XYZ file of C-alpha atoms in Angstrom:
499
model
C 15.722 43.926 27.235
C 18.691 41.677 26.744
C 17.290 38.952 29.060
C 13.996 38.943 26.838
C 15.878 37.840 23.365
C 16.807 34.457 24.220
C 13.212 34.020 25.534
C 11.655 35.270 22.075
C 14.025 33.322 20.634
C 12.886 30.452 22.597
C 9.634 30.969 21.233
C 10.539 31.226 17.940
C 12.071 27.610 18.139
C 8.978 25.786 19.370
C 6.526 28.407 16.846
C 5.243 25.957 14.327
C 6.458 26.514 10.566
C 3.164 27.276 9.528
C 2.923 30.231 11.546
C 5.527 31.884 9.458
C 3.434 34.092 6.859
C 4.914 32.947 3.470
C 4.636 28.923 4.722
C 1.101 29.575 5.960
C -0.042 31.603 2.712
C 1.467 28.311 0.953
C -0.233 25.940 3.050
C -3.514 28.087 2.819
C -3.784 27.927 -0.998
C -2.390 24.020 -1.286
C -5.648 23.309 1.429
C -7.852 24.923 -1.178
C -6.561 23.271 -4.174
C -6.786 19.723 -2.582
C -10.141 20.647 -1.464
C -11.313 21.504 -5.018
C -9.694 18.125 -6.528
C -11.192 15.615 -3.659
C -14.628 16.935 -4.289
C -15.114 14.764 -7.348
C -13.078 11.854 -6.582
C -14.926 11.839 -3.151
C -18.274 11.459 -4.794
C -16.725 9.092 -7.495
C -16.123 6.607 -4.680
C -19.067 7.191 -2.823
C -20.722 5.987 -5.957
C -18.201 3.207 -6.230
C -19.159 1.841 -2.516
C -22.515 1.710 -3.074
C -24.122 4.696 -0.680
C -24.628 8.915 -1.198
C -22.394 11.174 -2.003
C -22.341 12.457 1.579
C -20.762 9.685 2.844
C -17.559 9.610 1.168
C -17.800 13.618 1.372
C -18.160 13.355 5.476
C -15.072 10.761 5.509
C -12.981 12.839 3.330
C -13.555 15.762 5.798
C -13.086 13.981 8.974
C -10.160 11.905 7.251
C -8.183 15.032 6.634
C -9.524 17.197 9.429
C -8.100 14.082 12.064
C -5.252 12.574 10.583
C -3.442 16.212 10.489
C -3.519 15.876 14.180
C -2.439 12.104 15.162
C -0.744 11.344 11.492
C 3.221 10.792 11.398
C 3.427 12.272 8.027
C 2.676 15.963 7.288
C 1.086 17.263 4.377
C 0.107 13.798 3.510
C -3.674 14.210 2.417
C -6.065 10.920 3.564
C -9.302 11.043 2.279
C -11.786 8.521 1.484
C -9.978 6.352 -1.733
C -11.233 3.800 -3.853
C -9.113 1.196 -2.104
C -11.360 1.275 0.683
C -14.529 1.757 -1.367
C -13.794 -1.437 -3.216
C -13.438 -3.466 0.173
C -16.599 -2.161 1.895
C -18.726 -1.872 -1.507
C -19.334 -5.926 -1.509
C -20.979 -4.968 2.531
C -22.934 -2.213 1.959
C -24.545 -3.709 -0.957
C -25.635 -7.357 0.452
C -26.160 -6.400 4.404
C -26.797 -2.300 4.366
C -25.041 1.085 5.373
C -25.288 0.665 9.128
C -22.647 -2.806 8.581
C -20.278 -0.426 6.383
C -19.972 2.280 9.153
C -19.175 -0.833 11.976
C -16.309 -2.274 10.001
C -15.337 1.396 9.422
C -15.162 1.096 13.281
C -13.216 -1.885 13.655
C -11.019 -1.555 10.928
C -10.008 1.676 12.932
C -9.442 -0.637 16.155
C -7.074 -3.185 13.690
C -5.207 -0.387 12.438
C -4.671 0.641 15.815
C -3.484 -2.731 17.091
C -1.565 -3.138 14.031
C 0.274 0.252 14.318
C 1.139 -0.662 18.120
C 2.608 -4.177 16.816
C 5.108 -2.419 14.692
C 3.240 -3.370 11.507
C 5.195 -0.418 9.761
C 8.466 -2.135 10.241
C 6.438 -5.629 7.850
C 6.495 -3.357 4.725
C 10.071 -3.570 3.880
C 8.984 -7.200 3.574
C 6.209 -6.288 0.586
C 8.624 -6.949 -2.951
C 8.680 -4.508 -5.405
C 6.351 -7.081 -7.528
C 3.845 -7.038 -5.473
C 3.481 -3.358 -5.197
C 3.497 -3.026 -8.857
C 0.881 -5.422 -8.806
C -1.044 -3.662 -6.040
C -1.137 -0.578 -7.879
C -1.756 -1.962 -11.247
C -4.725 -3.966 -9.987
C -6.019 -0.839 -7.866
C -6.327 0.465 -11.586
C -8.203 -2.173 -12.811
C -10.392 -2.392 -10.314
C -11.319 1.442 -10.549
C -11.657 1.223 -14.126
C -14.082 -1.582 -14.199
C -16.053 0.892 -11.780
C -16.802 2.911 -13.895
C -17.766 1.144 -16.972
C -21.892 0.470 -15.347
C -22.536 4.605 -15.413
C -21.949 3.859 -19.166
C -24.296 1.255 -19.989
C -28.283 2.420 -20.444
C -27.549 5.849 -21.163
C -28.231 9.015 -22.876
C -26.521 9.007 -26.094
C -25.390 12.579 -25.152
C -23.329 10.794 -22.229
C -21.241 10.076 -24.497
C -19.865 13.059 -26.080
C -19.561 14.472 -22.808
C -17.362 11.733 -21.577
C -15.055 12.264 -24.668
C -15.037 16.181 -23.445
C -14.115 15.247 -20.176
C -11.463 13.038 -21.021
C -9.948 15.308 -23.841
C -10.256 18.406 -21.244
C -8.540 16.616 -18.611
C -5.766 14.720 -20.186
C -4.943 18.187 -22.104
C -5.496 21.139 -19.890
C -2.036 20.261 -18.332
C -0.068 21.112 -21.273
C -0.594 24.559 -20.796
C -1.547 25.645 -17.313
C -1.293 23.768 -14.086
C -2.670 26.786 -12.092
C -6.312 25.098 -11.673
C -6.663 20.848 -11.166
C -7.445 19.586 -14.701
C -10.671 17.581 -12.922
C -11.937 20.764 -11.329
C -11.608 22.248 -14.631
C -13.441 19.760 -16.955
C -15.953 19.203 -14.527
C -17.119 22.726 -14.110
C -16.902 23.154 -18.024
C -19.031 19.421 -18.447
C -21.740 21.053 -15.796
C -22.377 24.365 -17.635
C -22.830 22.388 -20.770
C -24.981 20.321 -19.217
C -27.310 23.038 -17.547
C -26.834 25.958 -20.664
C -27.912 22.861 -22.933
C -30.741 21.602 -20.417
C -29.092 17.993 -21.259
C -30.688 14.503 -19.796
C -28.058 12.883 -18.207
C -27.325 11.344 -14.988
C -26.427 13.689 -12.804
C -24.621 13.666 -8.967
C -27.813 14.438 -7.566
C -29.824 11.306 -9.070
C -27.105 9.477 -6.351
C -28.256 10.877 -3.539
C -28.186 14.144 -1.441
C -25.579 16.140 -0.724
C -24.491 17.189 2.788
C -26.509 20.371 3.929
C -24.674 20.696 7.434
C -21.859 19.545 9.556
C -21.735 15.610 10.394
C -23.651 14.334 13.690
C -21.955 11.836 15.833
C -23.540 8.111 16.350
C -23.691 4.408 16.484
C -23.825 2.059 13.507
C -27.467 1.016 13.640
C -26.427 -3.100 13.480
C -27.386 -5.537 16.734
C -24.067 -5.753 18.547
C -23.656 -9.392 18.550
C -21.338 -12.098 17.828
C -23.057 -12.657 14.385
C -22.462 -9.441 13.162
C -18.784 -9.588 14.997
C -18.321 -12.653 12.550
C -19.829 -10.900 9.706
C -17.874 -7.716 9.560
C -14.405 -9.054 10.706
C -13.578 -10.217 7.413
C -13.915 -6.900 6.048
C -12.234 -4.911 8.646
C -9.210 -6.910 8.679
C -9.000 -6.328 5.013
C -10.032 -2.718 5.449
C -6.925 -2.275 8.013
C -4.356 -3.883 5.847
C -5.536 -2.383 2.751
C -6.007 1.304 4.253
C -2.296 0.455 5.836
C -0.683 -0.598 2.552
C -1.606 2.147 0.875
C -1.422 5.127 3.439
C 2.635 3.648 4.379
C 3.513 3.320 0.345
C 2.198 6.879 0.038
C 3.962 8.238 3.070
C 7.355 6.400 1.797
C 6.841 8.109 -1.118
C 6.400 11.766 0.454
C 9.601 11.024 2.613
C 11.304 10.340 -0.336
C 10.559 13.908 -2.600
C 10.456 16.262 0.542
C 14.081 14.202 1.409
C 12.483 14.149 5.314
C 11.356 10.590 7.751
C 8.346 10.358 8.974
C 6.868 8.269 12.143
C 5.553 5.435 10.170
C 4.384 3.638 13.523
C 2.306 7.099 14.662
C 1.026 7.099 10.899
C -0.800 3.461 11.262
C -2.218 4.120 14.472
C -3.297 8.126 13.344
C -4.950 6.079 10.602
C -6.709 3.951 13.187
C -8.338 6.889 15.261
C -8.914 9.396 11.840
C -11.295 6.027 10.643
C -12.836 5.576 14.344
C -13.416 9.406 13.763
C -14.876 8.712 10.351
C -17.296 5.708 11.711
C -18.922 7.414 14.293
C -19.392 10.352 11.855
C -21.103 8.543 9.078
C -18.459 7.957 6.887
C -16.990 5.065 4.782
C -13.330 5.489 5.921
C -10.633 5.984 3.906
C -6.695 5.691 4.031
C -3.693 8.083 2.373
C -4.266 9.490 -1.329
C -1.261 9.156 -3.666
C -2.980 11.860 -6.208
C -4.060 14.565 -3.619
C -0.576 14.023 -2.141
C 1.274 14.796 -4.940
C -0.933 18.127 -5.246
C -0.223 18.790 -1.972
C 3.378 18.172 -1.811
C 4.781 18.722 -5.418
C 2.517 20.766 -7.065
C 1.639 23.010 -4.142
C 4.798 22.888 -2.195
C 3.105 22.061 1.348
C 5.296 20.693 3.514
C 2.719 20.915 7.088
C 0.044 19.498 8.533
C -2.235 22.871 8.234
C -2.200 22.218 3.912
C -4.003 18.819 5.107
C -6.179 20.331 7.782
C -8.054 23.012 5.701
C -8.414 20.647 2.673
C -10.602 19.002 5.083
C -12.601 21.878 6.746
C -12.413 23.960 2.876
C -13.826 20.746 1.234
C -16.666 20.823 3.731
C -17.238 24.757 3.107
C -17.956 24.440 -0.486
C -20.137 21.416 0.136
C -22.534 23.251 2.820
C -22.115 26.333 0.698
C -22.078 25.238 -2.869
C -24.355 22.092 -2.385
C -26.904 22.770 -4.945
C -24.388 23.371 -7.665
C -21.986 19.785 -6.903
C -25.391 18.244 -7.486
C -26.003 18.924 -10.960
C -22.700 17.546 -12.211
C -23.014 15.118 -14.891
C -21.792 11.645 -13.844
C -20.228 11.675 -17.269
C -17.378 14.265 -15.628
C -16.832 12.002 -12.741
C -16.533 8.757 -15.041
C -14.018 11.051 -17.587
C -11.845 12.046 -14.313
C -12.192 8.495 -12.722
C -11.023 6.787 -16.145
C -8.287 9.267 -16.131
C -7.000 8.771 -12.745
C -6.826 4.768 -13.349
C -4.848 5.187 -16.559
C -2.370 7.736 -14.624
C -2.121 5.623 -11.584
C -1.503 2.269 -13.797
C 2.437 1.820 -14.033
C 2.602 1.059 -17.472
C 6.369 0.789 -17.393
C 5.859 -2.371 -15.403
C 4.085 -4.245 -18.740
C 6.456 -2.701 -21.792
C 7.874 -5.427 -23.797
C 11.390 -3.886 -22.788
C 10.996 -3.860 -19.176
C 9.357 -7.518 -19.298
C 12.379 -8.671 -21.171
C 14.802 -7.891 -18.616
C 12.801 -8.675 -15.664
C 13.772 -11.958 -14.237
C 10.256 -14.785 -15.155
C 9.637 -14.997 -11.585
C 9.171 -11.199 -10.756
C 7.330 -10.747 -13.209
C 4.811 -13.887 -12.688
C 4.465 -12.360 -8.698
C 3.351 -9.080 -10.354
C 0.246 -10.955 -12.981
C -0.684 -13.439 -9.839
C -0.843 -10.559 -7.779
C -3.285 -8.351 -10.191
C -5.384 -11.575 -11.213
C -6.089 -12.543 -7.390
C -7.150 -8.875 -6.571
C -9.291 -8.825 -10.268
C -10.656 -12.136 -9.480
C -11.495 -11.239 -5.849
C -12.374 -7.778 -5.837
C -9.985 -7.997 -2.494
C -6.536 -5.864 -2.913
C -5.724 -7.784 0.110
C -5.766 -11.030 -0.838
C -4.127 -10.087 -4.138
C -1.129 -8.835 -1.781
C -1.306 -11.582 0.804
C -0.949 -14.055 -2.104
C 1.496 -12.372 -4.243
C 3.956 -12.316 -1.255
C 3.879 -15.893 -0.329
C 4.640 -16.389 -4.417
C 7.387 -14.026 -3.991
C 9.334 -15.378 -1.085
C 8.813 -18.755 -3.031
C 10.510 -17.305 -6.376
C 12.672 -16.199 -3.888
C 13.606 -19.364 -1.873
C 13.598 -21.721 -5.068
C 16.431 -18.708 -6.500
C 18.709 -18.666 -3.248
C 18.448 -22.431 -2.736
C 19.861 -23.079 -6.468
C 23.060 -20.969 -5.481
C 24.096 -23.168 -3.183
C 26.803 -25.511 -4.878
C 29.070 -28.616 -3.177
C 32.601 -29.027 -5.195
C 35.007 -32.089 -4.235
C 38.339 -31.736 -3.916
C 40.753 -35.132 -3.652
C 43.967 -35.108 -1.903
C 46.832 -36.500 -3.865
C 48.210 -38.335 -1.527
C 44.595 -39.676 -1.176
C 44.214 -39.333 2.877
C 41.582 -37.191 2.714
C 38.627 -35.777 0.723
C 37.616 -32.271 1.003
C 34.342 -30.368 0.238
C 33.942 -26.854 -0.158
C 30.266 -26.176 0.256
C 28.991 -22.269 -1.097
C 25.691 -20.119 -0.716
C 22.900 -19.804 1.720
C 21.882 -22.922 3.234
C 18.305 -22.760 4.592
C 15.634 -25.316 4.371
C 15.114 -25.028 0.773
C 18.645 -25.344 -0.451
C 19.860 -27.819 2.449
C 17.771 -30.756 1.784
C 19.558 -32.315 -1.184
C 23.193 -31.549 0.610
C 23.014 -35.089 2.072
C 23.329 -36.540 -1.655
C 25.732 -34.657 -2.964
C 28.543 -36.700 -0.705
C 29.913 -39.923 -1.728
C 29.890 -41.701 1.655
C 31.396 -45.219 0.157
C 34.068 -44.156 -1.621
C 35.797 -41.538 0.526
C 38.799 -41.812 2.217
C 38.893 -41.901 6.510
C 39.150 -38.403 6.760
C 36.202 -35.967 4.847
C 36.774 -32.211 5.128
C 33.637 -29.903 5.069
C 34.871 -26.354 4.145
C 32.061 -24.167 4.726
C 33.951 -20.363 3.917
C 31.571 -19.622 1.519
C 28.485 -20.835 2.927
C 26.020 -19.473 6.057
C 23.733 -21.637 7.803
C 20.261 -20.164 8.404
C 18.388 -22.429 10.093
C 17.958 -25.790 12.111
C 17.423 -27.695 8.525
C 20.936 -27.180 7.534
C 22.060 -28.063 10.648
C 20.186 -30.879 10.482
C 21.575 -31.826 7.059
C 24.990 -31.531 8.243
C 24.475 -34.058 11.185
C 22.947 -36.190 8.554
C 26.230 -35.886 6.667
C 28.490 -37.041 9.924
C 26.316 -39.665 10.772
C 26.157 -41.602 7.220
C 30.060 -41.197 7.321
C 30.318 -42.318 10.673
C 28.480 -45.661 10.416
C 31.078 -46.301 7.340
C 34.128 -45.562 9.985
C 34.912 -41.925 8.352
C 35.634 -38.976 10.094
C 34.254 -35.598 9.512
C 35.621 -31.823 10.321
C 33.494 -28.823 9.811
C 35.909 -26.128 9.077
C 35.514 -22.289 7.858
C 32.147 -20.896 9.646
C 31.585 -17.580 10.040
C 30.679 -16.175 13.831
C 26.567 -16.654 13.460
C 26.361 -19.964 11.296
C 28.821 -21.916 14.195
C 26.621 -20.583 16.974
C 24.129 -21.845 15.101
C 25.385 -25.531 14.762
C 27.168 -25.550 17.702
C 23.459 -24.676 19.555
C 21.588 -27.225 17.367
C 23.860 -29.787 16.725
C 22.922 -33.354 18.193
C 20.011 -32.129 19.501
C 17.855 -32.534 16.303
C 17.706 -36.119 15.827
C 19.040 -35.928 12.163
C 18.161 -39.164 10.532
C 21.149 -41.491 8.611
C-alpha cells in the first residue's frame, strides 16, 4: 500500500487541471458562454466577408476545436474575427468562395513558416502607436461594415436597432450572468416573430449549417495564376491573423500573470486555419472579446473552456438551426456597432492624452488608421505605420547626439567630447561640427558619452582623422565603451571614408 502512494501521486502530477471537478465545472460553463456570444459575431462576419453564415460558423468551430490542441496559449478563444473577414472579403467578392478557402490554405502554410522563423520574437518591434492604431482602425473598419444592412430598409429596422443597442450597452449594469449580445438578440428575435415584422433576417444570408463540416479541396485550377492571385492575400491573412492572435495572447499572459509559447501559438494558428480551409471555412485568428469572457469573466484558465466553445457552438447550430435563422440582422448590426465602439481605444484620441503625447507618436497612430481606412488592408496600415515609427524614432535619437569643444589653455591641444547614439542618422553631420583649420596639432575625441552603432559612424570618424590629417593634426579617440571600440577597431580603415 505504501509503495502505491507515490505512484498515485505520480499520477496526480501529470492529471491535467481540468480533470479536477471544480476547474472542469468552470471550464464547462465558460465553453458554453463563449459558445452563446460567438454565435452572432460569427454570422456578423460571415456577412462581413461576403459568403453564408455557415462559413464563418464552420471556422469558428474548427478554429476553437484545433487551436486548443496545437495553441501555446490556453483558454485563449480563436474564432473566425473580422480582421480576417476584412482581408478575404475584397477575394471572395471579385474571384468567388473556392479562392477564399485556398488563401485560407496558404495563409495557414505562412503562419506556419512564420511561426518556425521566430516571427513571435518581431512583435516587441510593433510601437505602442501602431497598435493603437491597429486597433482603432480594426474599429473603423467594422463599423463601416455595418452601415450597408442600414440603407434600403424597413423603417421598423430601425427601432429595433435602437433596442438592440440600448439592450446591450445597458444590460451590464445590472447582471453579467448572461452575454449582453445573447441577450438582446434573443429579445430583438421574439419581437420580431410575436410582431410578424419584415425585416432582414439571418436566414435571407444564406443557410445555416444542418450537419457536421465535410473535408475537401478549394474548387480553384491549381496553377501559377491563381498562386499569383491569392498570395497577396495570404501573406496579409498570416500577418494580420498573427498580429492579432500574439497581441491577444500578450494580453491573457498578462491578467492570468502566466507565459505562454508564443512560437507554438503562430504555428497552432497555422494548422487550426489549414484545419479551417479544408473544412469550408474562412479562417480566423485569436478573439480579444471572447477572450476576455473566457478568461475574466468566466475564470477559465485551460484549454477544455476553448475546446467545448467550439464543439457547444456547433451543437446549438445543428440543433437550434431554424431558430439562429430568423434573427433580425438589425440585432447583429446593434451588437456589431457595439463591439466597434468597445474595442475603439478612445483614450488614445482625448484632447488630454493628445496633449501630452509627443507629435510624432501620435502622427504614427493617424497614418497608421488612414492607410488601413484607405486600404481596407490592416496590414499595410501596420507595415506602414512602423517604418513611420522607427523614422520618428531615428530623426529623435539622432538629434541627441551633441559635439562640445573644449580648448586647452595652454593651447596644445583641442578636445571634443562627443554624446548620444551615433548611428547613421545622427553621424552624418559629425564631420562638420570640427574645425579642422583652426585647431591646434593635437585634437582629442572623447567619446564617454557616446556609442557607436554602426559602420556610418565609424565611417564618420575616419572622415574626421583624415581631414585633420591632410592639415598635419593628430587625432586620439579616447573613452569607448567595450562594444563601440570593437566596433571601430573592426571597421576602421577598411571603409574607404572619404576626406
Amino acid at each position: 500500500m505504501p509503495a502505491a502512494q507515490p505512484a498515485v501521486a505520480r499520477l496526480r502530477a501529470f492529471r491535467p487541471s481540468w480533470l479536477s471537478p471544480k476547474v472542469a465545472r468552470t471550464e464547462v460553463l465558460a465553453g458554453l458562454v463563449v459558445a452563446l456570444a460567438l454565435i452572432p459575431e460569427a454570422i456578423s462576419f460571415s456577412i462581413i466577408a461576403g459568403v453564408d453564415p455557415s462559413v464563418g460558423l464552420f471556422a469558428s468551430f474548427t478554429m476553437a476545436v484545433v487551436i486548443a490542441v496545437v495553441g501555446g496559449r490556453p483558454a485563449m478563444i480563436s474564432a473566425a474575427t473580422g480582421a480576417i473577414a476584412l482581408v478575404v472579403a475584397p477575394l471572395a467578392r471579385e474571384h468567388g468562395f473556392g479562392y477564399l478557402i485556398a488563401t485560407v490554405i496558404l495563409g495557414g502554410l505562412c503562419q506556419i513558416a512564420l511561426g518556425a522563423l521566430g516571427v513571435a520574437r518581431l512583435l516587441r518591434f510593433v510601437p505602442r502607436s501602431v497598435m493603437l492604431g491597429f486597433v482603432n482602425s480594426l474599429s473603423i473598419l467594422v463599423f463601416l461594415a455595418q452601415l450597408p444592412n442600414l440603407v434600403d430598409v424597413p423603417w421598423a429596422v430601425y427601432p429595433l436597432l435602437a433596442g438592440g443597442l440600448a439592450l446591450t450597452a445597458l444590460l451590464p449594469r445590472f447582471t453579467r450572468a448572461v452575454p449582453a449580445p445573447l441577450v438582446s438578440i434573443a429579445a430583438l428575435t421574439a419581437v420580431t416573430v410575436g410582431a410578424h415584422l419584415a425585416v432582414p433576417t439571418v436566414g435571407d444570408k444564406g443557410e445555416l449549417p444542418s450537419g457536421l463540416p465535410l473535408p475537401g479541396l478549394p474548387d480553384v485550377p491549381f496553377t501559377v495564376a491563381t498562386l499569383t492571385l491569392i498570395a497577396p492575400y495570404a501573406v496579409a491573412f498570416a500577418l494580420v491573423g498573427l498580429m492579432e492572435s500574439l497581441m491577444t495572447a500578450q494580453l491573457v499572459d498578462e491578467i492570468t500573470d502566466t507565459r505562454s509559447n508564443k512560437t507554438r501559438e503562430s504555428i497552432g494558428q497555422g494548422v487550426a486555419n489549414i484545419v479551417t480551409g479544408f473544412f469550408g471555412g474562412m479562417g480566423g485568428c485569436a478573439m480579444i472579446g471572447q477572450t476576455m469572457i473566457n478568461v475574466k469573466a468566466s475564470g477559465a484558465r485551460t484549454r477544455l473552456s476553448t475546446f467545448l466553445s467550439g464543439a457547444f457552438l456547433m451543437v446549438l447550430c445543428i440543433v437550434f438551426g431554424p431558430v439562429v435563422s430568423r434573427i433580425p440582422m438589425a440585432a447583429l448590426v446593434a451588437v456589431m456597432m457595439l463591439v466597434c465602439v468597445a474595442t475603439f481605444d478612445w483614450h488614445s484620441v482625448s484632447p488630454r492624452t493628445l496633449r501630452r503625447l509627443p507629435v510624432g507618436e501620435s502622427a504614427v497612430m493617424v497614418i497608421t488608421v488612414a492607410c488601413v481606412v484607405a486600404t481596407g488592408n490592416l496590414a499595410v496600415g501596420v507595415i506602414t505605420g512602423s517604418v513611420c515609427a522607427m523614422v520618428v524614432f531615428a530623426r529623435r535619437v539622432a538629434h541627441s547626439a551633441d559635439v562640445t569643444r573644449v580648448t586647452d589653455p595652454a593651447g596644445g591641444q583641442v578636445r571634443y567630447t562627443v554624446t548620444g547614439a551615433l548611428f547613421f542618422a545622427s553621424s552624418n553631420h559629425l564631420v562638420t561640427r570640427f574645425d579642422y583649420a583652426n585647431d591646434p596639432a593635437k585634437v582629442v575625441i572623447d567619446l564617454t558619452g557616446a556609442h557607436i552603432w554602426d559602420a556610418s559612424s565609424v565611417a564618420a570618424l575616419d572622415a574626421v582623422t583624415a581631414r585633420y590629417a591632410q592639415r598635419g593634426r593628430t587625432v586620439e579617440l579616447v573613452g569607448l565603451n567595450s562594444p563601440s571600440a570593437e566596433l571601430h577597431s573592426t571597421l576602421s580603415g577598411r571603409l574607404g571614408a572619404g576626406v
